[in-house]
PDB file of C-alpha atoms in Angstrom:
ATOM      1  CA  MET A 150       0.103   0.012  -0.110  1.00 74.00           C
ATOM      2  CA  LYS A 151       1.401   3.166  -1.141  1.00 79.00           C
ATOM      3  CA  ILE A 152       1.142   5.930   1.371  1.00 80.00           C
ATOM      4  CA  THR A 153       1.193  10.095   0.558  1.00 84.00           C
ATOM      5  CA  ILE A 154       1.724  12.864   3.092  1.00 83.00           C
ATOM      6  CA  GLN A 155       1.181  16.107   1.674  1.00 85.00           C
ATOM      7  CA  ASP A 156       1.454  19.436   3.221  1.00 87.00           C
ATOM      8  CA  ILE A 157      -1.307  21.804   3.641  1.00 87.00           C
ATOM      9  CA  ALA A 158      -1.584  25.501   4.425  1.00 86.00           C
ATOM     10  CA  PRO A 159      -2.173  26.500   8.042  1.00 81.00           C
ATOM     11  CA  GLY A 160      -6.029  27.093   9.030  1.00 78.00           C
ATOM     12  CA  GLU A 161      -6.822  23.854   6.379  1.00 80.00           C
ATOM     13  CA  GLU A 162      -8.480  21.059   7.638  1.00 75.00           C
ATOM     14  CA  GLU A 163      -6.617  17.910   7.841  1.00 75.00           C
ATOM     15  CA  GLU A 164      -7.667  15.220   5.655  1.00 80.00           C
ATOM     16  CA  ILE A 165      -6.976  11.621   4.910  1.00 81.00           C
ATOM     17  CA  ILE A 166      -8.381  10.158   1.548  1.00 84.00           C
ATOM     18  CA  VAL A 167      -8.300   6.432   1.188  1.00 83.00           C
ATOM     19  CA  ARG A 168      -8.212   4.932  -2.611  1.00 85.00           C
ATOM     20  CA  CYS A 169      -8.979   1.495  -2.839  1.00 84.00           C
ATOM     21  CA  ARG A 170     -10.715  -1.106  -5.065  1.00 83.00           C
ATOM     22  CA  ASP A 171     -12.945  -2.699  -2.451  1.00 81.00           C
ATOM     23  CA  LEU A 172     -13.640  -1.396   1.057  1.00 78.00           C
ATOM     24  CA  ASP A 173     -12.976  -4.468   2.898  1.00 78.00           C
ATOM     25  CA  GLU A 174     -13.479  -5.268   6.715  1.00 74.00           C
ATOM     26  CA  ALA A 175      -9.642  -4.736   7.825  1.00 75.00           C
ATOM     27  CA  LEU A 176      -9.745  -1.256   6.179  1.00 77.00           C
ATOM     28  CA  LEU A 177     -13.129  -0.397   7.223  1.00 75.00           C
ATOM     29  CA  ARG A 178     -11.504  -0.837  11.104  1.00 70.00           C
ATOM     30  CA  MET A 179      -8.384   1.013  10.099  1.00 74.00           C
ATOM     31  CA  ILE A 180     -10.925   3.592   9.205  1.00 73.00           C
ATOM     32  CA  HIS A 181     -12.748   3.201  12.313  1.00 64.00           C
ATOM     33  CA  GLU A 182      -9.736   3.722  14.094  1.00 66.00           C
ATOM     34  CA  LEU A 183      -8.531   6.521  12.420  1.00 67.00           C
ATOM     35  CA  LYS A 184     -12.026   8.302  12.989  1.00 62.00           C
ATOM     36  CA  THR A 185     -11.519   7.726  16.632  1.00 56.00           C
ATOM     37  CA  ARG A 186      -8.117   8.064  16.740  1.00 53.00           C
ATOM     38  CA  ARG A 187      -8.040   4.979  19.243  1.00 57.00           C
ATOM     39  CA  GLY A 188      -6.516   1.639  19.541  1.00 68.00           C
ATOM     40  CA  LYS A 189      -7.422  -1.398  20.849  1.00 76.00           C
ATOM     41  CA  PHE A 190      -5.437  -2.344  24.502  1.00 80.00           C
ATOM     42  CA  THR A 191      -4.638  -6.293  25.041  1.00 80.00           C
ATOM     43  CA  VAL A 192      -5.043  -7.484  28.626  1.00 83.00           C
ATOM     44  CA  THR A 193      -5.027 -10.569  30.145  1.00 78.00           C
ATOM     45  CA  ASP A 194      -8.115 -11.306  32.154  1.00 77.00           C
ATOM     46  CA  ASN A 195      -7.282 -14.783  34.179  1.00 77.00           C
ATOM     47  CA  ASP A 196      -5.423 -16.330  31.355  1.00 77.00           C
ATOM     48  CA  LYS A 197      -7.862 -15.024  28.544  1.00 81.00           C
ATOM     49  CA  ILE A 198      -6.528 -12.507  26.389  1.00 82.00           C
ATOM     50  CA  ARG A 199      -8.954  -9.428  26.019  1.00 84.00           C
ATOM     51  CA  GLN A 200      -9.086  -6.254  23.840  1.00 84.00           C
ATOM     52  CA  ILE A 201      -9.948  -2.957  25.514  1.00 88.00           C
ATOM     53  CA  ASP A 202     -10.790  -0.277  23.110  1.00 86.00           C
ATOM     54  CA  ALA A 203      -8.891   2.807  24.158  1.00 86.00           C
ATOM     55  CA  GLY A 204     -11.703   5.109  24.542  1.00 87.00           C
ATOM     56  CA  ASP A 205     -13.688   2.967  27.340  1.00 90.00           C
ATOM     57  CA  ILE A 206     -10.182   3.488  29.154  1.00 93.00           C
ATOM     58  CA  TYR A 207     -10.667   5.952  32.123  1.00 96.00           C
ATOM     59  CA  TYR A 208      -6.925   6.178  33.474  1.00 96.00           C
ATOM     60  CA  PHE A 209      -3.725   4.193  34.028  1.00 95.00           C
ATOM     61  CA  GLU A 210      -1.926   3.968  37.023  1.00 95.00           C
ATOM     62  CA  ALA A 211       1.207   2.878  38.275  1.00 94.00           C
ATOM     63  CA  VAL A 212       0.853   1.117  42.100  1.00 93.00           C
ATOM     64  CA  ASP A 213       3.963  -0.445  43.226  1.00 91.00           C
ATOM     65  CA  ASN A 214       5.807  -0.924  40.022  1.00 89.00           C
ATOM     66  CA  LYS A 215       2.776  -2.597  38.625  1.00 92.00           C
ATOM     67  CA  VAL A 216       0.222  -0.664  36.263  1.00 92.00           C
ATOM     68  CA  PHE A 217      -3.283  -0.853  35.983  1.00 93.00           C
ATOM     69  CA  LEU A 218      -5.777  -0.073  33.520  1.00 94.00           C
ATOM     70  CA  TYR A 219      -9.148   0.881  34.783  1.00 95.00           C
ATOM     71  CA  LEU A 220     -12.575   1.042  33.069  1.00 94.00           C
ATOM     72  CA  GLU A 221     -15.511   2.403  34.650  1.00 92.00           C
ATOM     73  CA  GLN A 222     -15.630  -0.309  37.107  1.00 91.00           C
ATOM     74  CA  ASP A 223     -13.059  -3.009  35.873  1.00 91.00           C
ATOM     75  CA  VAL A 224      -9.244  -2.795  36.810  1.00 92.00           C
ATOM     76  CA  TYR A 225      -6.625  -4.828  34.929  1.00 91.00           C
ATOM     77  CA  GLU A 226      -2.831  -4.983  35.168  1.00 89.00           C
ATOM     78  CA  VAL A 227      -0.958  -4.346  32.106  1.00 89.00           C
ATOM     79  CA  ARG A 228       2.248  -5.412  31.302  1.00 85.00           C
ATOM     80  CA  TYR A 229       3.353  -1.682  29.926  1.00 88.00           C
ATOM     81  CA  LYS A 230       5.441   0.915  31.671  1.00 92.00           C
ATOM     82  CA  LEU A 231       3.312   4.177  32.249  1.00 93.00           C
ATOM     83  CA  TYR A 232       6.235   6.006  29.945  1.00 92.00           C
ATOM     84  CA  GLU A 233       5.370   3.677  27.030  1.00 91.00           C
ATOM     85  CA  ILE A 234       1.939   3.772  27.308  1.00 91.00           C
ATOM     86  CA  GLU A 235       2.410   7.479  27.318  1.00 90.00           C
ATOM     87  CA  GLU A 236       4.299   7.220  24.067  1.00 88.00           C
ATOM     88  CA  MET A 237       1.581   4.859  22.433  1.00 85.00           C
ATOM     89  CA  TYR A 238      -1.062   7.314  23.241  1.00 85.00           C
ATOM     90  CA  ALA A 239       0.605  10.617  22.555  1.00 82.00           C
ATOM     91  CA  ASN A 240      -1.659  12.897  20.379  1.00 77.00           C
ATOM     92  CA  THR A 241      -4.823  11.231  21.368  1.00 84.00           C
ATOM     93  CA  ASP A 242      -6.968  11.981  24.891  1.00 89.00           C
ATOM     94  CA  PHE A 243      -4.659  10.399  27.108  1.00 92.00           C
ATOM     95  CA  PHE A 244      -2.569  12.630  29.544  1.00 94.00           C
ATOM     96  CA  ARG A 245       0.151  12.241  32.195  1.00 95.00           C
ATOM     97  CA  ALA A 246      -1.586  13.941  34.779  1.00 94.00           C
ATOM     98  CA  SER A 247       1.246  12.746  37.513  1.00 93.00           C
ATOM     99  CA  LYS A 248       4.373  10.733  38.178  1.00 92.00           C
ATOM    100  CA  SER A 249       2.115   7.805  38.395  1.00 93.00           C
ATOM    101  CA  ALA A 250      -0.773   8.333  36.148  1.00 95.00           C
ATOM    102  CA  ILE A 251      -2.244   8.818  33.264  1.00 96.00           C
ATOM    103  CA  ILE A 252      -6.090  10.021  32.278  1.00 96.00           C
ATOM    104  CA  ASN A 253      -8.230  10.081  29.359  1.00 94.00           C
ATOM    105  CA  LEU A 254      -9.410  13.494  29.084  1.00 94.00           C
ATOM    106  CA  ALA A 255     -12.996  12.148  27.254  1.00 92.00           C
ATOM    107  CA  LYS A 256     -13.532  10.773  30.358  1.00 94.00           C
ATOM    108  CA  VAL A 257     -13.028  13.431  32.920  1.00 96.00           C
ATOM    109  CA  LYS A 258     -16.219  15.040  34.268  1.00 96.00           C
ATOM    110  CA  GLN A 259     -14.660  18.237  35.771  1.00 96.00           C
ATOM    111  CA  PHE A 260     -11.376  19.510  36.873  1.00 95.00           C
ATOM    112  CA  ALA A 261     -11.267  21.141  40.399  1.00 94.00           C
ATOM    113  CA  PRO A 262      -8.939  23.227  42.802  1.00 91.00           C
ATOM    114  CA  ASP A 263      -6.570  20.749  45.349  1.00 87.00           C
ATOM    115  CA  PHE A 264      -4.271  21.385  48.028  1.00 79.00           C
ATOM    116  CA  GLY A 265      -1.284  23.010  47.255  1.00 76.00           C
ATOM    117  CA  GLY A 266      -1.513  24.550  43.744  1.00 79.00           C
ATOM    118  CA  ARG A 267      -2.837  21.265  42.245  1.00 87.00           C
ATOM    119  CA  PHE A 268      -6.017  20.271  40.614  1.00 92.00           C
ATOM    120  CA  GLU A 269      -8.008  17.091  40.947  1.00 93.00           C
ATOM    121  CA  ALA A 270      -9.448  15.473  37.792  1.00 95.00           C
ATOM    122  CA  GLN A 271     -13.131  14.244  38.964  1.00 96.00           C
ATOM    123  CA  MET A 272     -14.005  11.184  36.224  1.00 96.00           C
ATOM    124  CA  MET A 273     -17.301  10.549  34.707  1.00 95.00           C
ATOM    125  CA  ASN A 274     -17.259   7.048  37.028  1.00 93.00           C
ATOM    126  CA  GLY A 275     -16.845   9.380  40.157  1.00 93.00           C
ATOM    127  CA  GLU A 276     -13.101   8.293  40.992  1.00 94.00           C
ATOM    128  CA  ARG A 277     -10.404  11.544  41.409  1.00 94.00           C
ATOM    129  CA  LEU A 278      -7.160  12.001  40.557  1.00 94.00           C
ATOM    130  CA  MET A 279      -5.070  14.135  41.420  1.00 92.00           C
ATOM    131  CA  ILE A 280      -2.975  16.327  38.718  1.00 93.00           C
ATOM    132  CA  SER A 281       0.289  17.333  39.815  1.00 90.00           C
ATOM    133  CA  ARG A 282       1.674  21.038  39.456  1.00 87.00           C
ATOM    134  CA  GLN A 283       4.391  19.964  37.175  1.00 86.00           C
ATOM    135  CA  TYR A 284       1.419  18.897  34.514  1.00 90.00           C
ATOM    136  CA  VAL A 285      -0.747  21.647  34.865  1.00 89.00           C
ATOM    137  CA  THR A 286       1.237  23.597  31.981  1.00 87.00           C
ATOM    138  CA  ALA A 287       0.799  20.596  29.761  1.00 90.00           C
ATOM    139  CA  LEU A 288      -2.543  20.111  30.405  1.00 93.00           C
ATOM    140  CA  LYS A 289      -3.554  23.943  29.622  1.00 92.00           C
ATOM    141  CA  LYS A 290      -1.396  23.660  26.612  1.00 90.00           C
ATOM    142  CA  ARG A 291      -3.512  20.771  25.796  1.00 90.00           C
ATOM    143  CA  LEU A 292      -6.575  21.973  26.262  1.00 91.00           C
ATOM    144  CA  GLY A 293      -5.843  25.189  23.864  1.00 87.00           C
ATOM    145  CA  MET A 294      -5.251  27.637  26.745  1.00 84.00           C
TER     146      MET A 294
ATOM    147  CA  MET B 116      13.507  30.893  31.781  1.00 55.00           C
ATOM    148  CA  ARG B 117      11.952  27.826  32.667  1.00 71.00           C
ATOM    149  CA  GLU B 118       8.102  26.937  33.074  1.00 69.00           C
ATOM    150  CA  GLY B 119       8.396  25.906  36.422  1.00 71.00           C
ATOM    151  CA  ALA B 120      10.772  29.018  37.567  1.00 80.00           C
ATOM    152  CA  LYS B 121       8.535  31.569  35.548  1.00 82.00           C
ATOM    153  CA  LYS B 122       5.704  30.233  37.265  1.00 81.00           C
ATOM    154  CA  ARG B 123       7.352  30.311  40.310  1.00 85.00           C
ATOM    155  CA  THR B 124       8.778  33.851  39.906  1.00 90.00           C
ATOM    156  CA  VAL B 125       5.033  35.207  39.514  1.00 89.00           C
ATOM    157  CA  GLU B 126       3.850  33.308  42.789  1.00 88.00           C
ATOM    158  CA  LEU B 127       6.412  34.788  44.548  1.00 92.00           C
ATOM    159  CA  LEU B 128       5.874  38.514  43.316  1.00 94.00           C
ATOM    160  CA  LEU B 129       2.107  37.978  43.570  1.00 93.00           C
ATOM    161  CA  THR B 130       2.372  36.298  47.200  1.00 92.00           C
ATOM    162  CA  PHE B 131       5.144  39.526  47.783  1.00 95.00           C
ATOM    163  CA  CYS B 132       2.287  41.965  47.016  1.00 95.00           C
ATOM    164  CA  MET B 133      -0.502  40.502  48.901  1.00 94.00           C
ATOM    165  CA  VAL B 134       1.788  40.372  52.038  1.00 93.00           C
ATOM    166  CA  THR B 135       2.937  43.723  51.880  1.00 94.00           C
ATOM    167  CA  THR B 136      -0.719  44.822  51.787  1.00 94.00           C
ATOM    168  CA  GLY B 137      -1.655  42.960  54.223  1.00 92.00           C
ATOM    169  CA  SER B 138       1.726  43.441  56.727  1.00 90.00           C
ATOM    170  CA  VAL B 139       1.028  47.657  56.043  1.00 91.00           C
ATOM    171  CA  PHE B 140      -2.552  47.008  57.215  1.00 90.00           C
ATOM    172  CA  VAL B 141      -1.866  45.406  60.241  1.00 89.00           C
ATOM    173  CA  CYS B 142       0.791  47.952  60.894  1.00 87.00           C
ATOM    174  CA  ALA B 143      -1.638  50.448  60.463  1.00 87.00           C
ATOM    175  CA  VAL B 144      -3.984  49.050  62.792  1.00 87.00           C
ATOM    176  CA  TYR B 145      -0.978  48.059  65.161  1.00 84.00           C
ATOM    177  CA  ASN B 146       0.428  51.329  65.560  1.00 82.00           C
ATOM    178  CA  LYS B 147      -3.277  52.940  66.140  1.00 83.00           C
ATOM    179  CA  ILE B 148      -3.919  50.652  69.102  1.00 84.00           C
ATOM    180  CA  PHE B 149      -0.499  50.136  70.936  1.00 80.00           C
ATOM    181  CA  TRP B 150       1.795  53.154  69.422  1.00 75.00           C
ATOM    182  CA  SER B 151      -0.543  56.056  69.102  1.00 73.00           C
ATOM    183  CA  GLY B 152       0.439  59.403  70.271  1.00 66.00           C
ATOM    184  CA  ASN B 153       4.174  57.925  69.939  1.00 64.00           C
ATOM    185  CA  THR B 154       6.910  58.547  67.490  1.00 57.00           C
ATOM    186  CA  PHE B 155       7.114  54.784  66.422  1.00 56.00           C
ATOM    187  CA  LEU B 156       6.631  55.727  62.637  1.00 65.00           C
ATOM    188  CA  ASP B 157       9.869  56.276  61.135  1.00 73.00           C
ATOM    189  CA  GLY B 158      11.099  55.992  57.381  1.00 76.00           C
ATOM    190  CA  ASP B 159      12.386  52.555  58.436  1.00 85.00           C
ATOM    191  CA  ILE B 160       9.619  50.720  58.823  1.00 86.00           C
ATOM    192  CA  LEU B 161       8.744  50.705  55.298  1.00 88.00           C
ATOM    193  CA  TRP B 162      12.031  49.064  54.553  1.00 91.00           C
ATOM    194  CA  GLN B 163      11.238  46.960  57.496  1.00 92.00           C
ATOM    195  CA  LEU B 164       7.771  46.098  56.114  1.00 92.00           C
ATOM    196  CA  LEU B 165       9.429  45.568  52.615  1.00 94.00           C
ATOM    197  CA  ALA B 166      11.960  43.154  53.682  1.00 94.00           C
ATOM    198  CA  LEU B 167       9.723  41.270  56.078  1.00 93.00           C
ATOM    199  CA  ALA B 168       7.178  40.617  53.518  1.00 94.00           C
ATOM    200  CA  PHE B 169       9.973  39.274  50.862  1.00 95.00           C
ATOM    201  CA  VAL B 170      11.159  37.195  53.743  1.00 95.00           C
ATOM    202  CA  CYS B 171       7.907  35.834  54.279  1.00 94.00           C
ATOM    203  CA  SER B 172       7.220  35.478  50.825  1.00 93.00           C
ATOM    204  CA  LEU B 173      10.479  32.651  50.413  1.00 94.00           C
ATOM    205  CA  GLY B 174       7.841  30.542  52.792  1.00 91.00           C
ATOM    206  CA  ASN B 175       6.574  29.823  49.111  1.00 89.00           C
ATOM    207  CA  PHE B 176       9.609  27.518  48.590  1.00 89.00           C
ATOM    208  CA  PHE B 177       7.686  25.197  51.451  1.00 88.00           C
ATOM    209  CA  HIS B 178       5.458  23.907  48.814  1.00 86.00           C
ATOM    210  CA  PRO B 179       7.700  22.092  45.947  1.00 82.00           C
ATOM    211  CA  TYR B 180       7.245  22.158  42.781  1.00 79.00           C
ATOM    212  CA  ARG B 181       7.707  18.235  42.262  1.00 80.00           C
ATOM    213  CA  GLU B 182       5.059  15.476  43.350  1.00 82.00           C
ATOM    214  CA  ILE B 183       4.459  15.483  47.166  1.00 85.00           C
ATOM    215  CA  SER B 184       1.524  13.631  48.693  1.00 84.00           C
ATOM    216  CA  ARG B 185      -1.537  14.998  50.332  1.00 84.00           C
ATOM    217  CA  ARG B 186      -0.523  14.507  53.955  1.00 88.00           C
ATOM    218  CA  ARG B 187       3.280  16.049  53.294  1.00 90.00           C
ATOM    219  CA  GLU B 188       1.622  19.047  51.723  1.00 88.00           C
ATOM    220  CA  ALA B 189      -1.020  19.694  54.941  1.00 89.00           C
ATOM    221  CA  PHE B 190       2.300  19.055  56.805  1.00 93.00           C
ATOM    222  CA  ASN B 191       4.240  21.650  54.708  1.00 92.00           C
ATOM    223  CA  LYS B 192       1.484  24.092  55.199  1.00 91.00           C
ATOM    224  CA  GLY B 193       1.846  24.020  58.895  1.00 93.00           C
ATOM    225  CA  LEU B 194       5.501  24.320  58.792  1.00 94.00           C
ATOM    226  CA  HIS B 195       5.160  27.420  56.355  1.00 94.00           C
ATOM    227  CA  TYR B 196       2.489  29.150  59.151  1.00 95.00           C
ATOM    228  CA  VAL B 197       5.231  28.157  61.807  1.00 96.00           C
ATOM    229  CA  TYR B 198       7.832  29.802  59.383  1.00 96.00           C
ATOM    230  CA  ILE B 199       5.583  32.962  59.132  1.00 95.00           C
ATOM    231  CA  ASN B 200       5.015  33.631  62.972  1.00 94.00           C
ATOM    232  CA  VAL B 201       8.843  32.965  63.427  1.00 95.00           C
ATOM    233  CA  VAL B 202      10.077  35.516  60.929  1.00 94.00           C
ATOM    234  CA  VAL B 203       7.222  38.164  62.001  1.00 93.00           C
ATOM    235  CA  LEU B 204       7.318  37.777  65.833  1.00 92.00           C
ATOM    236  CA  GLY B 205      11.764  37.538  65.276  1.00 92.00           C
ATOM    237  CA  SER B 206      11.391  40.893  63.677  1.00 91.00           C
ATOM    238  CA  GLY B 207       8.615  42.588  65.934  1.00 88.00           C
ATOM    239  CA  TYR B 208      11.517  41.787  68.701  1.00 88.00           C
ATOM    240  CA  TRP B 209      14.423  42.668  66.563  1.00 89.00           C
ATOM    241  CA  PHE B 210      13.208  46.284  65.392  1.00 87.00           C
ATOM    242  CA  GLY B 211      11.378  46.910  68.432  1.00 84.00           C
ATOM    243  CA  TRP B 212       7.707  47.083  67.139  1.00 83.00           C
ATOM    244  CA  MET B 213       6.634  45.122  70.164  1.00 82.00           C
ATOM    245  CA  ASP B 214       7.371  45.063  74.057  1.00 81.00           C
ATOM    246  CA  ILE B 215       8.022  41.023  73.997  1.00 78.00           C
ATOM    247  CA  GLU B 216       6.579  41.059  77.871  1.00 83.00           C
ATOM    248  CA  ASN B 217       3.454  42.803  76.722  1.00 85.00           C
ATOM    249  CA  ILE B 218       0.942  40.098  76.392  1.00 89.00           C
ATOM    250  CA  PHE B 219      -1.521  41.612  74.520  1.00 88.00           C
ATOM    251  CA  MET B 220       1.043  43.470  72.017  1.00 86.00           C
ATOM    252  CA  LEU B 221       2.065  39.549  71.367  1.00 89.00           C
ATOM    253  CA  ALA B 222      -1.348  38.250  70.818  1.00 91.00           C
ATOM    254  CA  ALA B 223      -2.296  40.963  68.593  1.00 90.00           C
ATOM    255  CA  MET B 224       1.018  40.516  66.498  1.00 90.00           C
ATOM    256  CA  VAL B 225      -0.611  36.645  66.483  1.00 92.00           C
ATOM    257  CA  VAL B 226      -3.622  37.499  64.980  1.00 93.00           C
ATOM    258  CA  GLY B 227      -2.235  39.861  62.837  1.00 91.00           C
ATOM    259  CA  ILE B 228       0.094  36.757  61.096  1.00 93.00           C
ATOM    260  CA  LEU B 229      -3.315  34.676  61.318  1.00 94.00           C
ATOM    261  CA  ALA B 230      -5.455  37.040  59.374  1.00 93.00           C
ATOM    262  CA  VAL B 231      -3.052  38.207  56.601  1.00 92.00           C
ATOM    263  CA  PHE B 232      -2.075  34.020  56.541  1.00 92.00           C
ATOM    264  CA  MET B 233      -5.559  33.294  56.154  1.00 93.00           C
ATOM    265  CA  VAL B 234      -6.662  36.355  53.554  1.00 93.00           C
ATOM    266  CA  VAL B 235      -3.230  35.557  51.331  1.00 91.00           C
ATOM    267  CA  SER B 236      -4.668  31.857  51.334  1.00 90.00           C
ATOM    268  CA  PHE B 237      -8.381  32.767  50.765  1.00 92.00           C
ATOM    269  CA  VAL B 238      -7.043  34.478  47.533  1.00 92.00           C
ATOM    270  CA  ILE B 239      -4.602  32.211  46.150  1.00 89.00           C
ATOM    271  CA  TRP B 240      -7.506  29.678  46.464  1.00 90.00           C
ATOM    272  CA  ARG B 241      -9.795  31.915  44.804  1.00 93.00           C
ATOM    273  CA  LEU B 242      -7.338  32.317  41.892  1.00 91.00           C
ATOM    274  CA  HIS B 243      -6.797  28.471  41.709  1.00 91.00           C
ATOM    275  CA  LYS B 244     -11.035  28.000  41.658  1.00 94.00           C
ATOM    276  CA  ARG B 245     -11.003  30.469  38.862  1.00 94.00           C
ATOM    277  CA  GLU B 246      -8.142  28.483  37.016  1.00 93.00           C
ATOM    278  CA  SER B 247      -9.984  25.356  37.509  1.00 94.00           C
ATOM    279  CA  GLU B 248     -13.032  27.299  35.961  1.00 96.00           C
ATOM    280  CA  ASN B 249     -11.299  28.195  32.610  1.00 95.00           C
ATOM    281  CA  LEU B 250     -10.030  24.492  32.554  1.00 95.00           C
ATOM    282  CA  ASN B 251     -13.545  23.124  32.614  1.00 96.00           C
ATOM    283  CA  ARG B 252     -14.560  25.461  29.986  1.00 96.00           C
ATOM    284  CA  LYS B 253     -11.811  24.491  27.718  1.00 95.00           C
ATOM    285  CA  LEU B 254     -12.372  20.750  28.610  1.00 95.00           C
ATOM    286  CA  SER B 255     -16.187  20.925  27.459  1.00 94.00           C
ATOM    287  CA  GLU B 256     -14.613  22.801  24.154  1.00 93.00           C
ATOM    288  CA  TYR B 257     -12.027  19.744  23.742  1.00 91.00           C
ATOM    289  CA  GLN B 258     -14.733  17.094  24.430  1.00 91.00           C
ATOM    290  CA  ALA B 259     -17.281  18.696  21.932  1.00 90.00           C
ATOM    291  CA  GLU B 260     -14.683  19.046  19.603  1.00 85.00           C
ATOM    292  CA  SER B 261     -13.306  15.567  19.925  1.00 80.00           C
ATOM    293  CA  GLU B 262     -17.064  14.673  19.452  1.00 79.00           C
ATOM    294  CA  ARG B 263     -17.383  16.264  16.653  1.00 78.00           C
ATOM    295  CA  ARG B 264     -14.236  15.247  14.850  1.00 71.00           C
ATOM    296  CA  MET B 265     -15.510  11.477  15.599  1.00 68.00           C
ATOM    297  CA  ALA B 266     -18.912  12.062  14.326  1.00 67.00           C
ATOM    298  CA  LYS B 267     -17.531  13.104  10.944  1.00 63.00           C
TER     299      LYS B 267
END
């Protein structure tokens, strides 16, 4: 498959054109992933492999050298380091909020002021996560402030 | 200048301005109560207040930029308050603003410190709250834009 990347003028909308003979299932899946800017995350659940839509993930958290993935209610251990997840999901809705957590901005209900110049992210499932002062500037940048 | 250092400097200047205002106010009240009719105020008091406000503002460094636990943050806040009390009461004694044996003078000074500390903390909290409101506004826009992009 040939991939062509073209420069566009500032302000012009980014566009991906797919030129193909047939829209097969693989291509449709790729288009869906491009549209949602998400991928699948593979976790093991009692020796079973499960694929999780990245859009369903609320946050990742590192606890005692282990990294966990949090859905609305379920929690899975993942075999990646936080920095690897950060790289995998760069330029998506995922945001490094502290040394130990990466949150999905699409799942944040609201931000609230916290002790000592920090913020707290209140997630849509009711959980609360701290946003360290070090990452507040990056958060503002990400949200276009 | 690094982003963190820049933010720290702005916070330091803001705290300095607020503490200076608070100190002048407390000084005016204190002077009216305890030193009325005397020649307590001379030119030096202005420099002393500015120096005091600056040294008190340095207490901001009790709150490190790096990530610490909530418990540690609460402990640092307490330490910050003790530091300010030591600085102000020490200055009061050193510069002769108060008679150390006069319990009312001492109590008034402690109340003054508490009042300024609470007002400054409240103003900082209000600024922080406003910042979080702006973040929430931008978050809504971000999420709406994200939804729009996916629906396209």
